[in-house]
């Protein structure tokens, strides 16, 4: 049976033409990124560039190349009013936008780029926000005040297969890039859900001394396994790539944790709200999971900076509920 194309799925979900044009353009951009990533070792592109981004992080060659590709492609879409990229300090204006354009695209063009040189799994994360204003010059506060009005969110994952996980407000659907057809085709029934229970957690254990008491207590109980009050054993995974760690949660449950830490520069964790935490929170919640930042739902955060970092706990609802209770009891 012919698998549904991304274009037909989007139409079936009732997304606006503006959102549809953006999603199809990003899908085309990421088809190109998949090829660039695949050829990177042969093209000498797995190393670091001489530049640093607004986060003060050394940019990889591929960070810059993939960013420039996505910006150039999205500037051709008339429904895009502005963009926020992890790699660019300021809001990017779209001079080609139509008069009534009111959509902002926030993206991390290549998440997990510390995994490039070891051929690890990396990805692209995106969020489409509907702005309250369609003024000529879109400000940071215009974008930030639209963060609760996500019209679409998703990620591409460049692994053995190139996959897309996406939601335009209702269900979450997974697509795979068909080499033959060079387009994304629907995998399974278009209704991905996250297991409510899990025995797997994803956290960088090397930061244990910096954790707050809620996280410390939760992980302590996981590590006690059957001897502790959880009365079951846990497994740990940490890919060092948010897209890889979150995708595993969609596939077989689990909880992903990047907490605030008592460590200079990590007081709000590491992950950025607009183009990492917020889109992943929409996907996770639309798949029946939970996504919190300390004791607040991530999607209710009122960020004050377009590159603001926020603590992230997301995944299987029963596990996130335990962490939420721990946060509420330690406040
Ligand atoms: P750490 C990748 O650089 C990233 O932003 C996320 O994709 C990933 O979850 C996190 O950093 C890993 O951080 O501190 O474990 O290297």
mmCIF file of C-alpha atoms and ligand atoms in Angstrom:
data_model
loop_
_atom_site.group_PDB
_atom_site.id
_atom_site.type_symbol
_atom_site.label_atom_id
_atom_site.label_comp_id
_atom_site.label_asym_id
_atom_site.label_seq_id
_atom_site.Cartn_x
_atom_site.Cartn_y
_atom_site.Cartn_z
ATOM 1 C CA UNK A 1 0.000 0.000 0.000
ATOM 2 C CA UNK A 2 1.259 3.491 -0.949
ATOM 3 C CA UNK A 3 2.558 5.296 2.151
ATOM 4 C CA UNK A 4 1.195 8.773 2.850
ATOM 5 C CA UNK A 5 3.480 11.680 1.912
ATOM 6 C CA UNK A 6 4.317 14.486 4.333
ATOM 7 C CA UNK A 7 2.452 16.955 2.106
ATOM 8 C CA UNK A 8 -0.766 14.900 2.154
ATOM 9 C CA UNK A 9 -0.475 14.307 5.914
ATOM 10 C CA UNK A 10 -0.096 18.036 6.623
ATOM 11 C CA UNK A 11 -3.143 18.771 4.463
ATOM 12 C CA UNK A 12 -5.099 16.106 6.347
ATOM 13 C CA UNK A 13 -4.174 17.733 9.658
ATOM 14 C CA UNK A 14 -5.789 21.012 8.614
ATOM 15 C CA UNK A 15 -2.614 23.072 8.916
ATOM 16 C CA UNK A 16 -2.664 26.514 7.259
ATOM 17 C CA UNK A 17 -0.922 27.054 3.907
ATOM 18 C CA UNK A 18 1.641 29.227 5.678
ATOM 19 C CA UNK A 19 2.544 26.467 8.143
ATOM 20 C CA UNK A 20 2.475 23.835 5.380
ATOM 21 C CA UNK A 21 4.853 25.852 3.186
ATOM 22 C CA UNK A 22 7.260 26.187 6.121
ATOM 23 C CA UNK A 23 7.175 22.477 7.008
ATOM 24 C CA UNK A 24 7.713 21.364 3.411
ATOM 25 C CA UNK A 25 10.591 23.829 3.020
ATOM 26 C CA UNK A 26 12.242 22.607 6.248
ATOM 27 C CA UNK A 27 11.781 19.012 5.039
ATOM 28 C CA UNK A 28 13.545 19.920 1.803
ATOM 29 C CA UNK A 29 16.338 21.717 3.703
ATOM 30 C CA UNK A 30 16.830 18.721 6.013
ATOM 31 C CA UNK A 31 16.915 16.323 3.066
ATOM 32 C CA UNK A 32 19.911 18.384 1.980
ATOM 33 C CA UNK A 33 21.365 18.405 5.500
ATOM 34 C CA UNK A 34 21.123 14.601 5.629
ATOM 35 C CA UNK A 35 23.305 14.413 2.509
ATOM 36 C CA UNK A 36 25.782 17.007 3.850
ATOM 37 C CA UNK A 37 26.085 15.121 7.154
ATOM 38 C CA UNK A 38 26.546 11.843 5.307
ATOM 39 C CA UNK A 39 29.374 13.236 3.139
ATOM 40 C CA UNK A 40 30.978 15.336 5.923
ATOM 41 C CA UNK A 41 33.932 12.966 6.633
ATOM 42 C CA UNK A 42 34.893 12.915 2.937
ATOM 43 C CA UNK A 43 34.458 16.702 2.691
ATOM 44 C CA UNK A 44 36.612 17.358 5.765
ATOM 45 C CA UNK A 45 33.638 18.874 7.598
ATOM 46 C CA UNK A 46 33.647 17.015 10.888
ATOM 47 C CA UNK A 47 35.832 19.496 12.729
ATOM 48 C CA UNK A 48 35.446 22.791 14.552
ATOM 49 C CA UNK A 49 35.366 26.183 12.850
ATOM 50 C CA UNK A 50 37.232 29.229 14.138
ATOM 51 C CA UNK A 51 33.956 30.878 15.231
ATOM 52 C CA UNK A 52 31.910 30.846 18.424
ATOM 53 C CA UNK A 53 28.153 31.361 18.661
ATOM 54 C CA UNK A 54 26.114 33.573 20.970
ATOM 55 C CA UNK A 55 26.242 30.763 23.518
ATOM 56 C CA UNK A 56 30.033 31.107 23.585
ATOM 57 C CA UNK A 57 30.281 27.591 22.113
ATOM 58 C CA UNK A 58 32.862 26.795 19.427
ATOM 59 C CA UNK A 59 30.841 26.290 16.244
ATOM 60 C CA UNK A 60 31.434 23.201 14.166
ATOM 61 C CA UNK A 61 31.757 23.712 10.401
ATOM 62 C CA UNK A 62 28.486 21.832 10.010
ATOM 63 C CA UNK A 63 26.713 24.123 12.511
ATOM 64 C CA UNK A 64 27.430 27.076 10.235
ATOM 65 C CA UNK A 65 26.735 25.294 6.943
ATOM 66 C CA UNK A 66 23.404 23.839 8.089
ATOM 67 C CA UNK A 67 22.349 27.141 9.646
ATOM 68 C CA UNK A 68 23.092 29.074 6.454
ATOM 69 C CA UNK A 69 21.205 26.476 4.396
ATOM 70 C CA UNK A 70 18.056 26.664 6.567
ATOM 71 C CA UNK A 71 18.097 30.482 6.731
ATOM 72 C CA UNK A 72 18.487 30.788 2.940
ATOM 73 C CA UNK A 73 15.659 28.310 2.282
ATOM 74 C CA UNK A 74 13.255 29.843 4.821
ATOM 75 C CA UNK A 75 13.879 33.376 3.492
ATOM 76 C CA UNK A 76 12.152 32.217 0.288
ATOM 77 C CA UNK A 77 8.930 31.354 2.162
ATOM 78 C CA UNK A 78 6.528 34.328 2.165
ATOM 79 C CA UNK A 79 4.715 33.144 5.305
ATOM 80 C CA UNK A 80 7.949 33.384 7.350
ATOM 81 C CA UNK A 81 8.021 36.739 9.096
ATOM 82 C CA UNK A 82 11.182 36.096 11.120
ATOM 83 C CA UNK A 83 13.499 33.398 12.423
ATOM 84 C CA UNK A 84 15.508 32.584 15.543
ATOM 85 C CA UNK A 85 18.479 30.256 15.110
ATOM 86 C CA UNK A 86 20.756 28.846 17.800
ATOM 87 C CA UNK A 87 23.667 30.024 15.650
ATOM 88 C CA UNK A 88 22.589 33.667 15.177
ATOM 89 C CA UNK A 89 22.576 36.284 17.962
ATOM 90 C CA UNK A 90 19.597 38.367 16.823
ATOM 91 C CA UNK A 91 16.141 37.746 15.334
ATOM 92 C CA UNK A 92 16.496 37.226 11.543
ATOM 93 C CA UNK A 93 14.029 39.349 9.538
ATOM 94 C CA UNK A 94 12.527 38.083 6.254
ATOM 95 C CA UNK A 95 12.380 40.913 3.718
ATOM 96 C CA UNK A 96 10.596 38.549 1.268
ATOM 97 C CA UNK A 97 7.642 38.048 3.601
ATOM 98 C CA UNK A 98 4.082 38.708 2.483
ATOM 99 C CA UNK A 99 2.114 41.556 4.055
ATOM 100 C CA UNK A 100 0.084 39.276 6.312
ATOM 101 C CA UNK A 101 2.957 36.952 7.272
ATOM 102 C CA UNK A 102 2.825 36.240 11.003
ATOM 103 C CA UNK A 103 4.849 33.070 11.548
ATOM 104 C CA UNK A 104 8.267 32.824 13.213
ATOM 105 C CA UNK A 105 10.489 29.754 12.810
ATOM 106 C CA UNK A 106 12.844 28.919 15.697
ATOM 107 C CA UNK A 107 15.429 26.212 15.076
ATOM 108 C CA UNK A 108 18.582 24.462 16.159
ATOM 109 C CA UNK A 109 19.983 23.564 12.753
ATOM 110 C CA UNK A 110 22.296 20.836 14.028
ATOM 111 C CA UNK A 111 21.662 19.603 17.547
ATOM 112 C CA UNK A 112 24.222 17.339 19.166
ATOM 113 C CA UNK A 113 27.065 18.572 16.983
ATOM 114 C CA UNK A 114 29.615 17.416 19.574
ATOM 115 C CA UNK A 115 28.797 13.958 18.172
ATOM 116 C CA UNK A 116 29.759 14.767 14.573
ATOM 117 C CA UNK A 117 33.397 13.604 14.758
ATOM 118 C CA UNK A 118 32.422 10.273 16.329
ATOM 119 C CA UNK A 119 29.639 9.673 13.783
ATOM 120 C CA UNK A 120 27.019 9.889 16.525
ATOM 121 C CA UNK A 121 23.353 10.651 15.997
ATOM 122 C CA UNK A 122 22.567 14.348 15.421
ATOM 123 C CA UNK A 123 19.459 16.223 14.358
ATOM 124 C CA UNK A 124 17.561 19.420 13.551
ATOM 125 C CA UNK A 125 14.885 20.785 15.916
ATOM 126 C CA UNK A 126 12.271 23.335 14.830
ATOM 127 C CA UNK A 127 9.264 25.240 16.170
ATOM 128 C CA UNK A 128 6.737 27.377 14.260
ATOM 129 C CA UNK A 129 5.138 30.176 16.309
ATOM 130 C CA UNK A 130 2.180 32.343 15.345
ATOM 131 C CA UNK A 131 3.045 35.968 16.157
ATOM 132 C CA UNK A 132 0.519 38.446 17.486
ATOM 133 C CA UNK A 133 2.042 41.062 15.213
ATOM 134 C CA UNK A 134 2.777 41.204 11.488
ATOM 135 C CA UNK A 135 4.843 44.366 11.740
ATOM 136 C CA UNK A 136 7.749 44.881 9.373
ATOM 137 C CA UNK A 137 10.427 44.459 12.041
ATOM 138 C CA UNK A 138 9.871 41.540 14.422
ATOM 139 C CA UNK A 139 11.510 42.013 17.836
ATOM 140 C CA UNK A 140 12.742 39.429 20.322
ATOM 141 C CA UNK A 141 9.766 40.175 22.570
ATOM 142 C CA UNK A 142 7.372 39.586 19.624
ATOM 143 C CA UNK A 143 8.835 36.077 19.267
ATOM 144 C CA UNK A 144 9.041 35.379 22.997
ATOM 145 C CA UNK A 145 5.421 36.405 23.625
ATOM 146 C CA UNK A 146 4.316 33.922 20.932
ATOM 147 C CA UNK A 147 6.048 30.913 22.517
ATOM 148 C CA UNK A 148 2.770 29.445 23.805
ATOM 149 C CA UNK A 149 1.272 29.697 20.313
ATOM 150 C CA UNK A 150 3.206 26.895 18.627
ATOM 151 C CA UNK A 151 1.547 25.890 15.336
ATOM 152 C CA UNK A 152 4.073 23.129 14.597
ATOM 153 C CA UNK A 153 7.055 21.470 16.218
ATOM 154 C CA UNK A 154 9.359 18.670 15.211
ATOM 155 C CA UNK A 155 12.788 17.225 14.798
ATOM 156 C CA UNK A 156 14.785 15.466 12.083
ATOM 157 C CA UNK A 157 17.182 12.766 13.222
ATOM 158 C CA UNK A 158 20.160 11.830 11.060
ATOM 159 C CA UNK A 159 20.893 8.244 12.000
ATOM 160 C CA UNK A 160 20.872 4.938 10.123
ATOM 161 C CA UNK A 161 17.563 6.296 8.798
ATOM 162 C CA UNK A 162 16.677 9.963 8.339
ATOM 163 C CA UNK A 163 13.456 10.409 10.306
ATOM 164 C CA UNK A 164 11.063 13.270 11.044
ATOM 165 C CA UNK A 165 8.879 13.453 14.159
ATOM 166 C CA UNK A 166 6.297 16.230 13.793
ATOM 167 C CA UNK A 167 3.057 17.627 15.191
ATOM 168 C CA UNK A 168 0.898 20.477 13.923
ATOM 169 C CA UNK A 169 -1.142 20.632 17.085
ATOM 170 C CA UNK A 170 -2.903 17.304 17.420
ATOM 171 C CA UNK A 171 -1.242 13.918 17.039
ATOM 172 C CA UNK A 172 2.450 13.194 16.540
ATOM 173 C CA UNK A 173 3.516 11.444 13.339
ATOM 174 C CA UNK A 174 6.807 9.863 12.300
ATOM 175 C CA UNK A 175 8.120 9.961 8.737
ATOM 176 C CA UNK A 176 11.132 8.352 7.081
ATOM 177 C CA UNK A 177 13.080 9.791 4.147
ATOM 178 C CA UNK A 178 12.655 7.448 1.181
ATOM 179 C CA UNK A 179 15.936 7.302 -0.756
ATOM 180 C CA UNK A 180 14.025 6.091 -3.818
ATOM 181 C CA UNK A 181 11.321 8.751 -3.765
ATOM 182 C CA UNK A 182 13.449 11.455 -2.112
ATOM 183 C CA UNK A 183 10.581 12.472 0.109
ATOM 184 C CA UNK A 184 9.331 11.809 3.636
ATOM 185 C CA UNK A 185 6.750 9.017 3.904
ATOM 186 C CA UNK A 186 4.558 8.210 6.915
ATOM 187 C CA UNK A 187 5.718 5.346 9.144
ATOM 188 C CA UNK A 188 2.879 3.378 10.808
ATOM 189 C CA UNK A 189 -0.443 5.054 11.610
ATOM 190 C CA UNK A 190 0.521 8.651 12.341
ATOM 191 C CA UNK A 191 -0.283 8.504 16.042
ATOM 192 C CA UNK A 192 2.953 8.089 18.007
ATOM 193 C CA UNK A 193 2.485 7.773 21.771
ATOM 194 C CA UNK A 194 4.978 7.682 24.648
ATOM 195 C CA UNK A 195 4.726 4.783 27.098
ATOM 196 C CA UNK A 196 3.333 6.008 30.416
ATOM 197 C CA UNK A 197 5.697 3.821 32.440
ATOM 198 C CA UNK A 198 9.397 3.266 31.971
ATOM 199 C CA UNK A 199 12.522 1.897 33.620
ATOM 200 C CA UNK A 200 15.014 4.005 31.697
ATOM 201 C CA UNK A 201 16.469 7.436 32.481
ATOM 202 C CA UNK A 202 18.739 9.691 30.451
ATOM 203 C CA UNK A 203 20.980 12.133 32.324
ATOM 204 C CA UNK A 204 24.671 13.091 32.233
ATOM 205 C CA UNK A 205 25.800 11.361 35.463
ATOM 206 C CA UNK A 206 29.155 13.194 35.474
ATOM 207 C CA UNK A 207 27.360 16.286 36.815
ATOM 208 C CA UNK A 208 25.856 14.442 39.814
ATOM 209 C CA UNK A 209 27.588 16.705 42.375
ATOM 210 C CA UNK A 210 25.814 19.751 40.873
ATOM 211 C CA UNK A 211 22.236 18.441 40.921
ATOM 212 C CA UNK A 212 19.381 19.877 43.010
ATOM 213 C CA UNK A 213 17.834 17.662 45.698
ATOM 214 C CA UNK A 214 14.807 16.609 43.615
ATOM 215 C CA UNK A 215 16.952 15.197 40.804
ATOM 216 C CA UNK A 216 19.415 13.679 43.267
ATOM 217 C CA UNK A 217 16.580 11.909 45.134
ATOM 218 C CA UNK A 218 14.966 10.642 41.910
ATOM 219 C CA UNK A 219 18.200 9.199 40.482
ATOM 220 C CA UNK A 220 19.138 7.738 43.880
ATOM 221 C CA UNK A 221 15.874 5.759 43.863
ATOM 222 C CA UNK A 222 16.448 4.615 40.265
ATOM 223 C CA UNK A 223 19.956 3.388 41.178
ATOM 224 C CA UNK A 224 18.662 1.506 44.250
ATOM 225 C CA UNK A 225 16.536 -0.531 41.830
ATOM 226 C CA UNK A 226 14.599 -3.442 43.357
ATOM 227 C CA UNK A 227 16.214 -2.763 46.756
ATOM 228 C CA UNK A 228 14.715 0.740 46.829
ATOM 229 C CA UNK A 229 11.159 1.978 47.074
ATOM 230 C CA UNK A 230 10.750 1.917 43.267
ATOM 231 C CA UNK A 231 11.039 -1.885 43.542
ATOM 232 C CA UNK A 232 12.289 -2.218 39.981
ATOM 233 C CA UNK A 233 15.639 -1.944 38.256
ATOM 234 C CA UNK A 234 16.461 0.916 35.896
ATOM 235 C CA UNK A 235 18.671 1.304 32.856
ATOM 236 C CA UNK A 236 20.595 4.480 31.965
ATOM 237 C CA UNK A 237 21.277 5.951 28.536
ATOM 238 C CA UNK A 238 22.990 9.232 27.557
ATOM 239 C CA UNK A 239 23.717 9.914 23.874
ATOM 240 C CA UNK A 240 24.823 13.521 24.469
ATOM 241 C CA UNK A 241 22.425 14.500 21.695
ATOM 242 C CA UNK A 242 18.954 15.684 22.724
ATOM 243 C CA UNK A 243 17.345 14.480 19.491
ATOM 244 C CA UNK A 244 18.791 10.968 19.966
ATOM 245 C CA UNK A 245 17.855 10.763 23.655
ATOM 246 C CA UNK A 246 14.333 12.114 23.115
ATOM 247 C CA UNK A 247 13.724 9.915 20.063
ATOM 248 C CA UNK A 248 14.493 6.845 22.184
ATOM 249 C CA UNK A 249 11.776 7.997 24.590
ATOM 250 C CA UNK A 250 9.230 8.169 21.742
ATOM 251 C CA UNK A 251 10.224 4.659 20.721
ATOM 252 C CA UNK A 252 10.142 2.883 24.080
ATOM 253 C CA UNK A 253 9.512 5.347 26.890
ATOM 254 C CA UNK A 254 11.852 6.825 29.461
ATOM 255 C CA UNK A 255 12.684 10.151 31.025
ATOM 256 C CA UNK A 256 15.177 12.727 29.738
ATOM 257 C CA UNK A 257 16.725 15.105 32.263
ATOM 258 C CA UNK A 258 18.933 18.150 31.737
ATOM 259 C CA UNK A 259 18.499 19.983 35.060
ATOM 260 C CA UNK A 260 19.508 23.344 36.462
ATOM 261 C CA UNK A 261 22.842 22.853 38.212
ATOM 262 C CA UNK A 262 24.945 24.500 40.905
ATOM 263 C CA UNK A 263 27.639 25.018 38.278
ATOM 264 C CA UNK A 264 28.723 28.350 36.693
ATOM 265 C CA UNK A 265 26.911 28.840 33.409
ATOM 266 C CA UNK A 266 24.507 25.932 34.034
ATOM 267 C CA UNK A 267 22.273 27.593 36.620
ATOM 268 C CA UNK A 268 19.392 27.109 34.116
ATOM 269 C CA UNK A 269 20.709 23.903 32.596
ATOM 270 C CA UNK A 270 22.005 23.858 29.024
ATOM 271 C CA UNK A 271 19.062 23.478 26.687
ATOM 272 C CA UNK A 272 17.525 26.511 25.013
ATOM 273 C CA UNK A 273 13.840 27.203 25.477
ATOM 274 C CA UNK A 274 12.713 28.522 22.085
ATOM 275 C CA UNK A 275 14.300 25.960 19.751
ATOM 276 C CA UNK A 276 14.953 22.901 21.940
ATOM 277 C CA UNK A 277 12.778 22.651 25.083
ATOM 278 C CA UNK A 278 9.565 24.257 23.772
ATOM 279 C CA UNK A 279 9.256 22.248 20.528
ATOM 280 C CA UNK A 280 10.209 18.994 22.269
ATOM 281 C CA UNK A 281 7.633 19.752 24.981
ATOM 282 C CA UNK A 282 4.876 20.153 22.366
ATOM 283 C CA UNK A 283 5.789 16.849 20.722
ATOM 284 C CA UNK A 284 6.051 14.982 24.031
ATOM 285 C CA UNK A 285 2.744 16.335 25.385
ATOM 286 C CA UNK A 286 0.925 15.630 22.107
ATOM 287 C CA UNK A 287 2.204 12.048 22.375
ATOM 288 C CA UNK A 288 0.803 11.647 25.906
ATOM 289 C CA UNK A 289 4.019 12.399 27.799
ATOM 290 C CA UNK A 290 4.890 15.271 30.162
ATOM 291 C CA UNK A 291 7.479 18.047 29.939
ATOM 292 C CA UNK A 292 8.393 20.232 32.944
ATOM 293 C CA UNK A 293 11.022 22.759 33.955
ATOM 294 C CA UNK A 294 11.462 22.360 37.714
ATOM 295 C CA UNK A 295 7.784 22.396 38.761
ATOM 296 C CA UNK A 296 6.379 24.348 35.783
ATOM 297 C CA UNK A 297 5.160 22.890 32.465
ATOM 298 C CA UNK A 298 7.813 23.878 29.890
ATOM 299 C CA UNK A 299 5.188 25.274 27.521
ATOM 300 C CA UNK A 300 4.041 27.769 30.178
ATOM 301 C CA UNK A 301 7.489 29.340 30.559
ATOM 302 C CA UNK A 302 7.689 33.057 29.828
ATOM 303 C CA UNK A 303 11.221 33.362 28.470
ATOM 304 C CA UNK A 304 12.919 36.773 28.491
ATOM 305 C CA UNK A 305 15.751 36.076 26.058
ATOM 306 C CA UNK A 306 15.616 34.334 22.675
ATOM 307 C CA UNK A 307 18.594 32.133 23.683
ATOM 308 C CA UNK A 308 17.431 31.535 27.246
ATOM 309 C CA UNK A 309 18.358 28.175 28.733
ATOM 310 C CA UNK A 310 15.839 26.253 30.861
ATOM 311 C CA UNK A 311 15.986 23.066 32.944
ATOM 312 C CA UNK A 312 14.274 20.137 31.161
ATOM 313 C CA UNK A 313 12.585 16.977 32.418
ATOM 314 C CA UNK A 314 10.423 15.188 29.851
ATOM 315 C CA UNK A 315 9.121 11.766 28.866
ATOM 316 C CA UNK A 316 6.909 9.042 30.321
ATOM 317 C CA UNK A 317 4.162 10.696 32.346
ATOM 318 C CA UNK A 318 4.410 8.443 35.402
ATOM 319 C CA UNK A 319 8.129 9.146 35.786
ATOM 320 C CA UNK A 320 7.796 12.886 35.206
ATOM 321 C CA UNK A 321 4.958 12.962 37.773
ATOM 322 C CA UNK A 322 7.355 11.502 40.382
ATOM 323 C CA UNK A 323 9.873 14.240 39.630
ATOM 324 C CA UNK A 324 7.154 16.907 39.704
ATOM 325 C CA UNK A 325 6.114 15.739 43.199
ATOM 326 C CA UNK A 326 9.746 15.792 44.334
ATOM 327 C CA UNK A 327 10.106 19.377 43.092
ATOM 328 C CA UNK A 328 6.851 20.441 44.733
ATOM 329 C CA UNK A 329 7.892 18.841 48.033
ATOM 330 C CA UNK A 330 11.325 20.442 48.015
ATOM 331 C CA UNK A 331 10.075 23.991 47.342
HETATM 332 P P1 LIG B 1 26.382 17.419 27.797
HETATM 333 C C1 LIG B 1 24.213 18.972 22.426
HETATM 334 O O1 LIG B 1 25.350 19.818 22.506
HETATM 335 C C2 LIG B 1 23.258 19.391 23.526
HETATM 336 O O2 LIG B 1 22.903 20.717 23.383
HETATM 337 C C3 LIG B 1 22.048 18.473 23.531
HETATM 338 O O3 LIG B 1 21.751 17.973 22.271
HETATM 339 C C4 LIG B 1 22.442 17.373 24.496
HETATM 340 O O4 LIG B 1 21.329 16.779 25.149
HETATM 341 C C5 LIG B 1 23.328 18.121 25.489
HETATM 342 O O5 LIG B 1 23.905 19.215 24.783
HETATM 343 C C6 LIG B 1 24.431 17.244 26.030
HETATM 344 O O6 LIG B 1 25.102 18.016 26.994
HETATM 345 O O7 LIG B 1 26.601 18.410 28.925
HETATM 346 O O8 LIG B 1 26.013 16.052 28.293
HETATM 347 O O9 LIG B 1 27.490 17.377 26.771
#
